[in-house]
Short mmCIF file of C-alpha atoms in Angstrom, two decimals:
data_model
loop_
_atom_site.label_atom_id
_atom_site.label_comp_id
_atom_site.label_asym_id
_atom_site.label_seq_id
_atom_site.Cartn_x
_atom_site.Cartn_y
_atom_site.Cartn_z
CA UNK A 792 147.44 100.10 -79.66
CA UNK A 793 149.20 101.94 -76.88
CA UNK A 794 150.56 98.69 -75.60
CA UNK A 795 151.85 97.78 -79.08
CA UNK A 796 153.63 101.16 -79.35
CA UNK A 797 155.26 100.69 -75.97
CA UNK A 798 156.55 97.31 -77.09
CA UNK A 799 158.09 98.86 -80.22
CA UNK A 800 159.85 101.53 -78.19
CA UNK A 801 161.12 98.91 -75.78
CA UNK A 802 162.41 96.76 -78.64
CA UNK A 803 164.15 99.76 -80.24
CA UNK A 804 165.79 100.71 -76.94
CA UNK A 805 166.95 97.15 -76.46
CA UNK A 806 168.60 97.09 -79.86
CA UNK A 807 170.40 100.36 -79.12
CA UNK A 808 171.70 98.97 -75.82
CA UNK A 809 172.94 95.80 -77.53
CA UNK A 810 174.74 97.86 -80.18
CA UNK A 811 176.37 100.06 -77.53
CA UNK A 812 177.57 97.01 -75.62
CA UNK A 813 179.02 95.52 -78.81
CA UNK A 814 180.88 98.74 -79.65
CA UNK A 815 182.25 98.99 -76.11
CA UNK A 816 183.37 95.35 -76.17
CA UNK A 817 185.17 95.87 -79.49
CA UNK A 818 186.93 98.96 -78.18
CA UNK A 819 187.97 97.14 -75.01
CA UNK A 820 189.28 94.23 -77.06
CA UNK A 821 191.45 96.51 -79.19
CA UNK A 822 192.69 98.39 -76.14
CA UNK A 823 193.73 95.18 -74.38
CA UNK A 824 195.30 93.77 -77.53
CA UNK A 825 197.58 96.79 -77.99
CA UNK A 826 198.46 96.91 -74.31
CA UNK A 827 199.40 93.22 -74.34
CA UNK A 828 201.59 93.85 -77.37
CA UNK A 829 203.19 96.78 -75.58
CA UNK A 830 204.00 94.56 -72.61
CA UNK A 831 205.46 91.90 -74.86
CA UNK A 832 207.57 94.38 -76.79
CA UNK A 833 208.93 95.80 -73.54
CA UNK A 834 210.06 92.45 -72.21
CA UNK A 835 213.74 91.56 -72.12
CA UNK A 836 216.70 91.16 -69.82
CA UNK A 837 219.42 93.55 -68.72
CA UNK A 838 216.90 96.41 -68.61
CA UNK A 839 217.05 96.55 -72.40
CA UNK A 840 214.08 97.25 -74.62
CA UNK A 841 213.06 96.86 -78.21
CA UNK A 842 210.02 97.64 -80.30
CA UNK A 843 207.48 95.03 -81.38
CA UNK A 844 206.93 94.54 -85.10
CA UNK A 845 203.24 95.48 -84.79
CA UNK A 846 204.30 99.08 -84.30
CA UNK A 847 203.25 99.31 -80.66
CA UNK A 848 205.12 101.59 -78.30
CA UNK A 849 207.56 99.99 -75.90
CA UNK A 850 206.40 102.24 -73.10
CA UNK A 851 202.88 103.04 -74.23
CA UNK A 852 203.70 106.65 -74.98
CA UNK A 853 204.02 108.84 -78.06
CA UNK A 854 206.86 111.30 -77.47
CA UNK A 855 207.03 113.01 -80.83
CA UNK A 856 205.53 112.99 -84.26
CA UNK A 857 208.53 112.00 -86.37
CA UNK A 858 206.90 108.79 -87.56
CA UNK A 859 203.28 109.79 -88.04
CA UNK A 860 203.31 109.76 -91.83
CA UNK A 861 204.26 106.07 -91.81
CA UNK A 862 206.68 106.71 -94.66
CA UNK A 863 204.04 107.64 -97.24
CA UNK A 864 205.92 110.87 -98.03
CA UNK A 865 209.17 109.10 -98.98
CA UNK A 866 210.13 110.04 -102.52
CA UNK A 867 213.67 108.68 -102.68
CA UNK A 868 214.98 111.92 -104.15
CA UNK A 869 218.10 113.21 -102.38
CA UNK A 870 217.95 116.87 -101.28
CA UNK A 871 220.43 119.36 -102.78
CA UNK A 872 224.01 118.34 -102.02
CA UNK A 873 225.16 121.92 -101.40
CA UNK A 874 222.56 122.76 -98.75
CA UNK A 875 224.94 122.28 -95.79
CA UNK A 876 228.22 121.51 -97.56
CA UNK A 877 231.46 122.86 -96.05
CA UNK A 878 234.60 123.03 -98.19
CA UNK A 879 238.06 122.09 -96.88
CA UNK A 880 241.41 123.59 -97.80
CA UNK A 881 242.75 120.03 -98.06
CA UNK A 882 240.94 116.69 -98.42
CA UNK A 883 240.45 114.84 -95.15
CA UNK A 884 242.32 111.51 -94.94
CA UNK A 885 240.02 108.51 -95.26
CA UNK A 886 241.69 106.74 -92.33
CA UNK A 887 243.70 108.06 -89.45
CA UNK A 888 245.32 106.66 -86.28
CA UNK A 889 245.02 108.80 -83.17
CA UNK A 890 247.23 108.29 -80.12
CA UNK A 891 246.93 108.98 -76.42
CA UNK A 892 249.63 108.39 -73.80
CA UNK A 893 248.58 107.18 -70.36
CA UNK A 894 250.54 105.51 -67.57
CA UNK A 895 253.62 105.24 -69.75
CA UNK A 896 251.74 103.41 -72.51
CA UNK A 897 250.73 104.77 -75.91
CA UNK A 898 247.20 103.85 -76.89
CA UNK A 899 246.29 103.84 -80.59
CA UNK A 900 242.82 104.03 -82.13
CA UNK A 901 242.21 103.55 -85.86
CA UNK A 902 239.55 105.93 -87.15
CA UNK A 903 237.57 105.94 -90.40
CA UNK A 904 236.26 109.08 -92.08
CA UNK A 905 232.53 109.26 -92.76
CA UNK A 906 232.32 112.20 -95.18
CA UNK A 907 229.68 114.88 -94.96
CA UNK A 908 226.51 114.43 -96.93
CA UNK A 909 223.01 113.01 -97.01
CA UNK A 910 222.17 109.44 -96.10
CA UNK A 911 219.01 107.37 -95.70
CA UNK A 912 218.09 106.90 -92.04
CA UNK A 913 215.35 104.60 -90.85
CA UNK A 914 213.16 102.21 -92.79
CA UNK A 915 209.44 101.88 -93.54
CA UNK A 916 209.33 98.34 -92.16
CA UNK A 917 206.21 98.50 -89.99
CA UNK A 918 208.17 99.08 -86.77
CA UNK A 919 207.05 102.48 -85.56
CA UNK A 920 210.34 103.45 -83.91
CA UNK A 921 212.26 102.78 -87.14
CA UNK A 922 209.98 104.93 -89.30
CA UNK A 923 209.83 106.99 -91.36
CA UNK A 924 212.54 106.49 -93.92
CA UNK A 925 214.13 109.92 -94.29
CA UNK A 926 217.10 111.88 -95.62
CA UNK A 927 219.50 113.12 -92.93
CA UNK A 928 222.58 115.31 -93.35
CA UNK A 929 225.68 114.67 -91.25
CA UNK A 930 228.83 116.79 -91.18
CA UNK A 931 232.24 115.10 -91.50
CA UNK A 932 233.25 112.89 -88.59
CA UNK A 933 235.66 110.10 -87.74
CA UNK A 934 234.46 106.89 -86.09
CA UNK A 935 236.63 104.13 -84.64
CA UNK A 936 237.18 101.31 -87.10
CA UNK A 937 236.14 98.71 -84.54
CA UNK A 938 234.49 98.53 -81.18
CA UNK A 939 236.66 99.95 -78.41
CA UNK A 940 239.02 97.28 -77.09
CA UNK A 941 240.27 96.27 -73.67
CA UNK A 942 243.66 97.80 -74.47
CA UNK A 943 242.14 101.11 -75.50
CA UNK A 944 239.89 101.31 -72.46
CA UNK A 945 242.89 100.41 -70.30
CA UNK A 946 244.36 103.80 -71.26
CA UNK A 947 241.41 105.48 -69.55
CA UNK A 948 242.01 103.35 -66.46
CA UNK A 949 245.77 104.07 -66.40
CA UNK A 950 244.97 107.79 -66.57
CA UNK A 951 242.90 107.36 -63.37
CA UNK A 952 239.86 108.35 -65.39
CA UNK A 953 237.53 106.93 -62.75
CA UNK A 954 238.78 109.52 -60.26
CA UNK A 955 238.77 112.62 -62.48
CA UNK A 956 235.42 114.35 -62.59
CA UNK A 957 236.24 116.38 -65.72
CA UNK A 958 235.54 113.34 -67.89
CA UNK A 959 232.14 112.63 -66.37
CA UNK A 960 228.66 114.03 -66.38
CA UNK A 961 227.55 115.07 -62.90
CA UNK A 962 225.12 112.17 -62.66
CA UNK A 963 227.69 109.70 -63.96
CA UNK A 964 230.42 110.71 -61.52
CA UNK A 965 228.05 110.49 -58.56
CA UNK A 966 226.98 107.03 -59.72
CA UNK A 967 230.55 105.78 -60.08
CA UNK A 968 231.64 107.19 -56.72
CA UNK A 969 228.71 105.90 -54.70
CA UNK A 970 227.30 102.78 -56.34
CA UNK A 971 230.00 101.02 -58.35
CA UNK A 972 232.14 98.41 -56.63
CA UNK A 973 234.97 98.26 -59.19
CA UNK A 974 236.62 100.69 -61.61
CA UNK A 975 236.49 99.01 -65.00
CA UNK A 976 234.92 95.83 -66.31
CA UNK A 977 234.88 92.46 -64.62
CA UNK A 978 237.94 91.50 -66.69
CA UNK A 979 240.19 94.56 -66.64
CA UNK A 980 240.49 97.49 -64.28
CA UNK A 981 240.64 98.13 -60.55
CA UNK A 982 238.83 95.59 -58.39
CA UNK A 983 238.79 95.53 -54.58
CA UNK A 984 240.31 92.41 -53.11
CA UNK A 985 238.17 90.00 -51.16
CA UNK A 986 237.80 90.87 -47.46
CA UNK A 987 238.91 94.52 -47.62
CA UNK A 988 238.39 97.86 -49.36
CA UNK A 989 241.96 98.98 -48.57
CA UNK A 990 243.55 96.72 -51.18
CA UNK A 991 242.77 96.96 -54.90
CA UNK A 992 244.15 94.94 -57.79
CA UNK A 993 244.57 96.27 -61.32
CA UNK A 994 244.12 93.61 -63.99
CA UNK A 995 245.66 94.48 -67.35
CA UNK A 996 244.17 93.44 -70.71
CA UNK A 997 246.35 90.44 -71.42
CA UNK A 998 246.13 86.67 -71.22
CA UNK A 999 247.63 84.51 -68.48
CA UNK A 1000 250.77 83.97 -70.55
CA UNK A 1001 251.49 87.70 -70.69
CA UNK A 1002 249.84 89.81 -68.05
CA UNK A 1003 250.66 92.45 -65.48
CA UNK A 1004 249.06 93.07 -62.14
CA UNK A 1005 249.29 96.17 -60.02
CA UNK A 1006 248.34 96.44 -56.36
CA UNK A 1007 246.97 99.64 -54.85
CA UNK A 1008 247.09 100.11 -51.07
CA UNK A 1009 244.80 102.79 -49.68
CA UNK A 1010 245.35 104.65 -46.43
CA UNK A 1011 242.91 104.36 -43.54
CA UNK A 1012 240.62 106.98 -45.09
CA UNK A 1013 240.13 104.65 -48.07
CA UNK A 1014 240.84 107.45 -50.56
CA UNK A 1015 244.56 108.20 -50.89
CA UNK A 1016 247.28 105.68 -51.70
CA UNK A 1017 249.62 104.63 -48.87
CA UNK A 1018 253.26 105.29 -49.90
CA UNK A 1019 256.27 103.30 -48.67
CA UNK A 1020 254.01 100.54 -47.40
CA UNK A 1021 255.30 97.01 -46.78
CA UNK A 1022 253.35 94.39 -48.74
CA UNK A 1023 253.54 90.60 -48.52
CA UNK A 1024 252.25 88.66 -51.55
CA UNK A 1025 251.81 84.97 -50.75
CA UNK A 1026 250.71 82.58 -53.52
CA UNK A 1027 248.31 79.90 -52.31
CA UNK A 1028 250.80 77.18 -53.28
CA UNK A 1029 253.44 78.80 -51.03
CA UNK A 1030 251.32 79.14 -47.88
CA UNK A 1031 252.68 77.10 -44.98
CA UNK A 1032 256.09 76.33 -46.46
CA UNK A 1033 258.11 78.93 -44.54
CA UNK A 1034 255.61 81.75 -44.13
CA UNK A 1035 251.94 81.67 -43.22
CA UNK A 1036 249.04 84.05 -42.59
CA UNK A 1037 245.85 83.68 -40.60
CA UNK A 1038 243.37 85.96 -38.95
CA UNK A 1039 240.88 86.16 -36.12
CA UNK A 1040 238.33 88.78 -37.06
CA UNK A 1041 240.25 91.94 -37.97
CA UNK A 1042 243.42 90.72 -36.27
CA UNK A 1043 245.88 89.47 -38.91
CA UNK A 1044 248.79 87.27 -37.85
CA UNK A 1045 251.88 86.65 -40.00
CA UNK A 1046 254.33 83.92 -39.03
CA UNK A 1047 257.68 82.89 -40.46
CA UNK A 1048 259.55 79.65 -39.91
CA UNK A 1049 263.02 79.93 -38.39
CA UNK A 1050 264.58 76.45 -38.47
CA UNK A 1051 261.93 74.36 -36.66
CA UNK A 1052 260.20 77.26 -34.91
CA UNK A 1053 257.36 79.53 -36.15
CA UNK A 1054 257.57 83.14 -35.00
CA UNK A 1055 255.17 86.07 -35.33
CA UNK A 1056 256.61 88.80 -37.57
CA UNK A 1057 255.65 92.28 -38.75
CA UNK A 1058 256.42 94.48 -41.72
CA UNK A 1059 259.79 95.57 -40.38
CA UNK A 1060 260.89 91.94 -39.94
CA UNK A 1061 260.06 91.30 -43.59
CA UNK A 1062 262.06 94.32 -44.74
CA UNK A 1063 265.07 93.29 -42.66
CA UNK A 1064 265.06 89.60 -43.63
CA UNK A 1065 268.17 88.71 -45.64
CA UNK A 1066 267.94 84.90 -45.69
CA UNK A 1067 265.07 84.19 -48.06
CA UNK A 1068 265.38 86.68 -50.96
CA UNK A 1069 261.78 87.78 -50.50
CA UNK A 1070 262.02 90.65 -52.99
CA UNK A 1071 263.72 88.53 -55.63
CA UNK A 1072 261.06 85.84 -55.21
CA UNK A 1073 258.29 88.40 -55.70
CA UNK A 1074 256.93 87.99 -52.18
CA UNK A 1075 257.95 91.35 -50.70
CA UNK A 1076 256.94 94.68 -52.26
CA UNK A 1077 257.13 98.32 -51.21
CA UNK A 1078 254.50 100.73 -52.56
CA UNK A 1079 255.55 103.80 -54.52
CA UNK A 1080 254.51 107.41 -53.87
CA UNK A 1081 251.01 106.66 -55.21
CA UNK A 1082 250.55 103.65 -52.95
CA UNK A 1083 251.01 101.15 -55.77
CA UNK A 1084 253.23 98.14 -56.37
CA UNK A 1085 253.89 96.15 -59.56
CA UNK A 1086 253.11 92.47 -58.96
CA UNK A 1087 254.08 91.29 -62.43
CA UNK A 1088 256.92 89.12 -61.13
CA UNK A 1089 254.92 87.08 -58.62
CA UNK A 1090 254.84 83.34 -58.94
CA UNK A 1091 252.07 81.85 -61.03
CA UNK A 1092 249.07 80.92 -58.95
CA UNK A 1093 245.30 81.21 -59.19
CA UNK A 1094 244.99 82.88 -55.80
CA UNK A 1095 247.16 85.07 -53.58
CA UNK A 1096 246.96 86.30 -50.01
CA UNK A 1097 247.97 89.96 -49.77
CA UNK A 1098 249.03 91.50 -46.45
CA UNK A 1099 249.81 95.23 -46.17
CA UNK A 1100 250.98 97.25 -43.19
CA UNK A 1101 248.96 100.38 -44.01
CA UNK A 1102 249.55 102.25 -40.73
CA UNK A 1103 253.22 101.39 -40.28
CA UNK A 1104 255.32 98.25 -40.03
CA UNK A 1105 254.46 97.68 -36.36
CA UNK A 1106 250.70 98.08 -36.79
CA UNK A 1107 248.04 95.43 -37.36
CA UNK A 1108 248.06 94.81 -41.14
CA UNK A 1109 245.13 94.43 -43.51
CA UNK A 1110 244.62 91.27 -45.51
CA UNK A 1111 242.88 90.48 -48.80
CA UNK A 1112 242.72 87.77 -51.41
CA UNK A 1113 243.54 88.27 -55.06
CA UNK A 1114 242.30 85.87 -57.74
CA UNK A 1115 243.31 85.69 -61.37
CA UNK A 1116 240.56 86.04 -63.96
CA UNK A 1117 238.45 82.96 -64.65
CA UNK A 1118 237.98 84.11 -68.27
CA UNK A 1119 241.45 84.93 -69.63
CA UNK A 1120 240.23 85.05 -73.24
CA UNK A 1121 237.92 87.95 -72.31
CA UNK A 1122 240.98 89.87 -71.07
CA UNK A 1123 242.75 89.73 -74.41
CA UNK A 1124 243.77 93.21 -75.51
CA UNK A 1125 241.89 92.98 -78.82
CA UNK A 1126 238.60 91.86 -77.31
CA UNK A 1127 235.88 94.53 -77.20
CA UNK A 1128 235.57 96.05 -73.74
CA UNK A 1129 232.20 95.07 -72.28
CA UNK A 1130 230.13 95.20 -69.07
CA UNK A 1131 230.24 99.01 -68.86
CA UNK A 1132 227.42 101.41 -68.08
CA UNK A 1133 226.57 104.21 -70.50
CA UNK A 1134 228.23 106.68 -68.12
CA UNK A 1135 231.56 104.83 -68.27
CA UNK A 1136 231.52 104.60 -72.05
CA UNK A 1137 230.69 108.30 -72.25
CA UNK A 1138 233.52 109.24 -69.86
CA UNK A 1139 236.08 107.17 -71.78
CA UNK A 1140 235.13 108.88 -75.04
CA UNK A 1141 235.50 112.27 -73.36
CA UNK A 1142 238.96 111.29 -72.14
CA UNK A 1143 239.94 110.50 -75.74
CA UNK A 1144 238.68 113.91 -76.86
CA UNK A 1145 235.48 112.70 -78.48
CA UNK A 1146 232.01 111.38 -77.84
CA UNK A 1147 229.86 108.34 -78.30
CA UNK A 1148 228.31 108.25 -81.77
CA UNK A 1149 224.81 109.57 -82.21
CA UNK A 1150 222.28 107.13 -83.57
CA UNK A 1151 222.55 108.87 -86.93
CA UNK A 1152 226.36 108.69 -86.98
CA UNK A 1153 226.31 105.03 -86.03
CA UNK A 1154 223.74 104.17 -88.70
CA UNK A 1155 225.44 106.08 -91.52
CA UNK A 1156 228.81 104.49 -90.70
CA UNK A 1157 227.26 101.16 -91.66
CA UNK A 1158 224.58 101.90 -94.25
CA UNK A 1159 226.45 104.48 -96.31
CA UNK A 1160 224.46 106.78 -98.56
CA UNK A 1161 222.36 104.10 -100.26
CA UNK A 1162 220.54 102.78 -97.21
CA UNK A 1163 221.90 99.22 -97.16
CA UNK A 1164 220.28 96.96 -94.58
CA UNK A 1165 223.65 95.54 -93.53
CA UNK A 1166 227.15 96.96 -93.80
CA UNK A 1167 228.00 94.73 -96.79
CA UNK A 1168 224.65 94.80 -98.61
CA UNK A 1169 220.98 93.87 -98.29
CA UNK A 1170 221.36 90.11 -97.68
CA UNK A 1171 222.31 88.67 -94.30
CA UNK A 1172 223.59 85.41 -95.87
CA UNK A 1173 222.90 83.11 -92.91
CA UNK A 1174 224.12 80.17 -95.00
CA UNK A 1175 226.92 78.83 -92.80
CA UNK A 1176 226.20 75.98 -90.37
CA UNK A 1177 229.02 76.06 -87.83
CA UNK A 1178 229.57 74.79 -84.26
CA UNK A 1179 229.58 77.38 -81.48
CA UNK A 1180 231.79 77.33 -78.36
CA UNK A 1181 229.76 74.42 -76.92
CA UNK A 1182 229.80 72.37 -80.13
CA UNK A 1183 226.18 73.13 -81.01
CA UNK A 1184 225.83 73.88 -84.72
CA UNK A 1185 224.16 77.17 -85.59
CA UNK A 1186 223.31 79.08 -88.73
CA UNK A 1187 225.46 82.16 -89.13
CA UNK A 1188 226.82 84.57 -91.73
CA UNK A 1189 230.41 84.72 -93.02
CA UNK A 1190 230.36 88.50 -92.64
CA UNK A 1191 229.73 88.85 -88.88
CA UNK A 1192 229.92 87.23 -85.46
CA UNK A 1193 226.19 86.58 -85.34
CA UNK A 1194 224.50 83.65 -83.55
CA UNK A 1195 227.88 82.14 -82.62
CA UNK A 1196 227.49 82.68 -78.86
CA UNK A 1197 231.06 83.71 -78.15
CA UNK A 1198 232.60 87.15 -78.51
CA UNK A 1199 235.63 87.38 -80.78
CA UNK A 1200 238.49 89.90 -81.08
CA UNK A 1201 237.54 93.01 -83.01
CA UNK A 1202 238.15 92.98 -86.74
CA UNK A 1203 237.67 89.23 -87.07
CA UNK A 1204 235.24 89.62 -89.99
CA UNK A 1205 236.78 92.07 -92.50
CA UNK A 1206 234.27 91.11 -95.24
CA UNK A 1207 231.59 92.68 -93.06
CA UNK A 1208 233.15 96.16 -93.25
CA UNK A 1209 231.09 99.07 -94.51
CA UNK A 1210 231.99 101.22 -97.51
CA UNK A 1211 233.92 103.49 -95.12
CA UNK A 1212 235.94 100.58 -93.69
CA UNK A 1213 234.05 100.42 -90.37
CA UNK A 1214 233.90 96.88 -88.97
CA UNK A 1215 231.83 94.89 -86.46
CA UNK A 1216 228.63 96.91 -86.86
CA UNK A 1217 226.69 93.66 -87.14
CA UNK A 1218 227.15 91.02 -84.44
CA UNK A 1219 229.89 90.54 -81.83
CA UNK A 1220 228.59 93.14 -79.33
CA UNK A 1221 225.91 95.81 -79.48
CA UNK A 1222 226.97 99.41 -78.77
CA UNK A 1223 225.97 102.41 -76.69
CA UNK A 1224 224.98 105.59 -78.54
CA UNK A 1225 224.90 109.16 -77.26
CA UNK A 1226 221.18 109.81 -77.72
CA UNK A 1227 218.49 109.70 -75.08
CA UNK A 1228 216.10 107.10 -76.45
CA UNK A 1229 212.80 108.50 -77.71
CA UNK A 1230 210.59 106.03 -79.51
CA UNK A 1231 209.34 108.47 -82.14
CA UNK A 1232 211.85 111.32 -82.08
CA UNK A 1233 211.64 114.58 -83.97
CA UNK A 1234 214.86 114.10 -85.89
CA UNK A 1235 216.51 117.31 -87.04
CA UNK A 1236 217.43 117.26 -90.71
CA UNK A 1237 221.06 118.05 -89.91
CA UNK A 1238 223.18 116.29 -87.24
CA UNK A 1239 220.21 114.98 -85.21
CA UNK A 1240 220.61 114.17 -81.51
CA UNK A 1241 217.84 113.25 -79.08
CA UNK A 1242 218.37 114.99 -75.75
CA UNK A 1243 216.78 114.45 -72.36
CA UNK A 1244 217.47 113.96 -68.67
CA UNK A 1245 220.70 112.48 -67.32
CA UNK A 1246 218.87 109.43 -65.98
CA UNK A 1247 216.77 108.73 -69.10
CA UNK A 1248 217.23 105.49 -71.00
CA UNK A 1249 219.90 105.60 -73.71
CA UNK A 1250 219.99 104.32 -77.26
CA UNK A 1251 221.78 101.09 -78.03
CA UNK A 1252 222.52 100.09 -81.61
CA UNK A 1253 223.67 96.95 -83.33
CA UNK A 1254 223.37 93.26 -82.60
CA UNK A 1255 225.53 90.78 -80.71
CA UNK A 1256 226.83 87.26 -81.10
CA UNK A 1257 223.78 86.08 -79.14
CA UNK A 1258 221.35 87.43 -81.75
CA UNK A 1259 219.95 85.41 -84.64
CA UNK A 1260 216.98 87.58 -85.66
CA UNK A 1261 217.51 89.25 -89.07
CA UNK A 1262 215.43 92.21 -87.89
CA UNK A 1263 217.78 92.83 -84.95
CA UNK A 1264 220.83 92.63 -87.23
CA UNK A 1265 219.55 95.34 -89.59
CA UNK A 1266 221.45 98.58 -89.11
CA UNK A 1267 218.34 100.77 -88.85
CA UNK A 1268 216.91 98.70 -85.99
CA UNK A 1269 216.61 100.68 -82.74
CA UNK A 1270 216.73 99.56 -79.13
CA UNK A 1271 217.53 101.09 -75.74
CA UNK A 1272 218.85 100.30 -72.27
CA UNK A 1273 219.14 101.74 -68.78
CA UNK A 1274 222.27 103.96 -68.65
CA UNK A 1275 223.13 102.50 -65.24
CA UNK A 1276 223.11 98.89 -66.49
CA UNK A 1277 226.50 97.20 -66.06
CA UNK A 1278 227.53 93.58 -66.39
CA UNK A 1279 226.18 93.06 -69.93
CA UNK A 1280 228.95 91.05 -71.57
CA UNK A 1281 227.58 91.53 -75.09
CA UNK A 1282 227.57 95.33 -75.17
CA UNK A 1283 230.41 97.75 -75.88
CA UNK A 1284 230.90 101.09 -77.61
CA UNK A 1285 232.99 102.99 -80.14
CA UNK A 1286 234.47 106.49 -80.39
CA UNK A 1287 233.58 109.46 -82.60
CA UNK A 1288 235.91 112.45 -83.16
CA UNK A 1289 235.41 115.68 -85.08
CA UNK A 1290 238.00 116.13 -87.87
CA UNK A 1291 239.95 118.92 -86.12
CA UNK A 1292 240.45 116.84 -82.97
CA UNK A 1293 241.32 113.70 -84.93
CA UNK A 1294 243.97 115.46 -87.01
CA UNK A 1295 245.48 117.06 -83.92
CA UNK A 1296 245.69 113.74 -82.05
CA UNK A 1297 247.29 112.05 -85.06
CA UNK A 1298 250.29 114.43 -85.04
#
């Protein structure tokens, strides 16, 4: 009998062990499944991130409790309209054009009023970062009608915004000064010439048929401009005709043909030459007090050799090569400015007296008060079948530059405007927002803004011409990116102004 009892105990213990193993295996399976989903949802290029539809965290963390109710508490009833309402002595204009003068040019930005009030933010769509659906109050604000353009950003460049710390956060200015090779995008702005950091070229936001180019010559310290400096600009199709340039290491040699003989010359010889009309031909330039020279009149060529006598006309000059843009259509003044870090977009908005939109401001500008999924309604209407830039036919919508694989000038799809007149919120390029990205933020009821460290990832809203996923195109969809990330040619930004600033700038 004792032996039989021992066998029963042994059998019972064995069953318990088997059950424990099964429970542990199930728990491990679930743990691995969610972690795999997290890894998948965090994949992506350009250091961007998005949230998987299973509701898993993109970084495996829960940094708040704003979405814990899963939307079960949504009643749809709008809170009292007078809770935060502020009266005005006069009605605010629905649209306004603000101006800013920089470098002798007047930059205009069309702004649309988004009036104060409640709106529906978020959606109970099973994506944890988008939930819960909630009522949010925003005070009056103006938002730019379209994405910021090359022409508008050019105003920031002309104002030497990249050199003025008052427009930058401390982290952003340090980043620009120490880690960024050029001041602007790859299409407009100040770019160092090949071979030297003493010569910089400023590309303006125009096409090849109507463009300006400015040269900046820096002194030996590489900081200040070199005034009254002799500059030779030699188009590649002119080299060797009567003037030529070569170099051995840092030694630059300039030669000019006199009858049948080639002679070495310097900056003073160029200034004193009276036989070849070098200035009239656009080959000889003298820098102004800021160390700059207008090269707009130079002969048309894809490449130029630039020689500058930085330390005097008798010194050894510096040499660089200047190339025209390979993508002239991206330099059009009405194209959205792209390839900028969050810090650059933030600094430009500060220069114009405003800020980047918060996530809430961006979302309300498109969804209005009724919580539309898209700026024009709840249907994406991907019913067009059109060829893209390569001839490949793709499904797209008539209301937005979505899944067309080529950026277009801003305002190209007026039927996609929101009820406030704001355009391009779906497709074309995605846009930086002011918020530090928190997957499940604790949104304040009024004017919410997620704050954090200067180096934390930043919110990015909207879709681009490369997107074809209806979920990505929805205006409540959230994503993020590294604030240092440059070179993304499908991401831009837009400007937000408070009413007082907007009205003042419009006068």
